[in-house]
PDB file of C-alpha atoms in Angstrom:
ATOM      1  CA  MET A   1       0.012   0.796  -0.445  1.00  0.00           C
ATOM      2  CA  SER A   2       1.624   3.359  -1.044  1.00  0.00           C
ATOM      3  CA  GLY A   3       1.878   5.909   2.073  1.00  0.00           C
ATOM      4  CA  LEU A   4      -0.998   8.426   0.406  1.00  0.00           C
ATOM      5  CA  ASN A   5      -2.436  10.624   3.395  1.00  0.00           C
ATOM      6  CA  ILE A   6      -5.581  10.187   4.153  1.00  0.00           C
ATOM      7  CA  ASP A   7      -8.211  11.495   6.472  1.00  0.00           C
ATOM      8  CA  VAL A   8     -11.695  11.556   7.803  1.00  0.00           C
ATOM      9  CA  ASN A   9     -14.764  14.349   7.655  1.00  0.00           C
ATOM     10  CA  ILE A  10     -17.596  13.532   9.832  1.00  0.00           C
ATOM     11  CA  ASP A  11     -20.445  15.536   8.930  1.00  0.00           C
ATOM     12  CA  LYS A  12     -22.920  16.143  11.544  1.00  0.00           C
ATOM     13  CA  HIS A  13     -25.846  13.397  10.474  1.00  0.00           C
ATOM     14  CA  LEU A  14     -21.934  11.162  10.615  1.00  0.00           C
ATOM     15  CA  ASN A  15     -21.031  10.456   7.152  1.00  0.00           C
ATOM     16  CA  ALA A  16     -18.142   9.839   6.020  1.00  0.00           C
ATOM     17  CA  THR A  17     -15.996  12.353   3.317  1.00  0.00           C
ATOM     18  CA  LEU A  18     -12.631  11.011   2.491  1.00  0.00           C
ATOM     19  CA  VAL A  19     -10.103  13.709   1.683  1.00  0.00           C
ATOM     20  CA  VAL A  20      -7.018  12.465   0.109  1.00  0.00           C
ATOM     21  CA  GLU A  21      -4.004  14.362  -0.352  1.00  0.00           C
ATOM     22  CA  CYS A  22      -2.291  14.818  -3.374  1.00  0.00           C
ATOM     23  CA  PRO A  23       1.187  13.183  -3.743  1.00  0.00           C
ATOM     24  CA  GLU A  24       2.146  15.543  -6.579  1.00  0.00           C
ATOM     25  CA  CYS A  25       0.674  18.946  -5.517  1.00  0.00           C
ATOM     26  CA  GLY A  26      -0.296  19.169  -1.996  1.00  0.00           C
ATOM     27  CA  HIS A  27      -4.126  19.672  -2.800  1.00  0.00           C
ATOM     28  CA  GLU A  28      -7.024  17.918  -0.903  1.00  0.00           C
ATOM     29  CA  ILE A  29      -8.979  15.961  -2.833  1.00  0.00           C
ATOM     30  CA  THR A  30     -13.050  14.911  -1.003  1.00  0.00           C
ATOM     31  CA  HIS A  31     -15.390  12.700  -2.043  1.00  0.00           C
ATOM     32  CA  HIS A  32     -18.067  10.434  -0.303  1.00  0.00           C
ATOM     33  CA  LEU A  33     -16.239   7.628   1.190  1.00  0.00           C
ATOM     34  CA  LYS A  34     -19.579   5.414   0.972  1.00  0.00           C
ATOM     35  CA  THR A  35     -19.813   5.725  -3.215  1.00  0.00           C
ATOM     36  CA  LEU A  36     -16.076   4.824  -3.086  1.00  0.00           C
ATOM     37  CA  THR A  37     -15.008   1.100  -4.595  1.00  0.00           C
ATOM     38  CA  PRO A  38     -11.693  -0.637  -4.375  1.00  0.00           C
ATOM     39  CA  ASP A  39      -9.335   0.860  -8.128  1.00  0.00           C
ATOM     40  CA  SER A  40     -11.273   4.542  -7.340  1.00  0.00           C
ATOM     41  CA  ILE A  41      -9.592   6.436  -9.089  1.00  0.00           C
ATOM     42  CA  LEU A  42      -9.341  10.123  -7.898  1.00  0.00           C
ATOM     43  CA  PRO A  43      -8.647  12.606  -9.820  1.00  0.00           C
ATOM     44  CA  CYS A  44      -6.435  16.029  -8.731  1.00  0.00           C
ATOM     45  CA  THR A  45      -6.377  19.439 -10.604  1.00  0.00           C
ATOM     46  CA  CYS A  46      -2.608  19.380 -11.336  1.00  0.00           C
ATOM     47  CA  GLY A  47      -3.866  16.292 -13.445  1.00  0.00           C
ATOM     48  CA  THR A  48      -2.823  13.191 -10.790  1.00  0.00           C
ATOM     49  CA  ARG A  49      -4.550  10.894 -10.571  1.00  0.00           C
ATOM     50  CA  ILE A  50      -4.584   8.877  -7.441  1.00  0.00           C
ATOM     51  CA  GLY A  51      -5.430   5.091  -7.430  1.00  0.00           C
ATOM     52  CA  LEU A  52      -7.568   3.595  -4.089  1.00  0.00           C
ATOM     53  CA  SER A  53      -6.656   0.358  -2.869  1.00  0.00           C
ATOM     54  CA  ASP A  54      -8.773  -1.693  -1.029  1.00  0.00           C
ATOM     55  CA  GLN A  55      -6.177  -1.484   1.800  1.00  0.00           C
ATOM     56  CA  HIS A  56      -6.744   2.551   0.937  1.00  0.00           C
ATOM     57  CA  LEU A  57     -10.822   1.958   1.623  1.00  0.00           C
ATOM     58  CA  ARG A  58     -10.549  -0.143   4.795  1.00  0.00           C
ATOM     59  CA  ARG A  59      -8.197   2.078   6.525  1.00  0.00           C
ATOM     60  CA  ALA A  60     -10.330   5.431   5.684  1.00  0.00           C
ATOM     61  CA  GLN A  61     -13.633   3.143   6.341  1.00  0.00           C
ATOM     62  CA  SER A  62     -11.492   2.019  10.022  1.00  0.00           C
ATOM     63  CA  LEU A  63     -10.550   5.715  10.833  1.00  0.00           C
ATOM     64  CA  HIS A  64     -14.895   6.762  10.807  1.00  0.00           C
ATOM     65  CA  THR A  65     -15.176   3.348  12.494  1.00  0.00           C
ATOM     66  CA  GLN A  66     -12.772   5.874  15.534  1.00  0.00           C
ATOM     67  CA  SER A  67     -14.184   8.576  14.790  1.00  0.00           C
ATOM     68  CA  ILE A  68     -18.058   7.993  15.733  1.00  0.00           C
ATOM     69  CA  ALA A  69     -16.990   6.023  18.175  1.00  0.00           C
ATOM     70  CA  ARG A  70     -15.555   9.154  20.808  1.00  0.00           C
TER      71      ARG A  70
END
């Protein structure tokens, strides 16, 4: 698994938005976590295409679960 910088934002309804930092330019790309599938590609404004593996999505789901358990 690559070392993507991944975070999760939680809204007031406890829905998760995945936040991924572009490894090329540092721009933060956001996408609703529940709509992503393994091998999803997130395009950055700089032209970089960021691929998300099953491991990335499991890590994001784990962050979501930990956040709402607090």
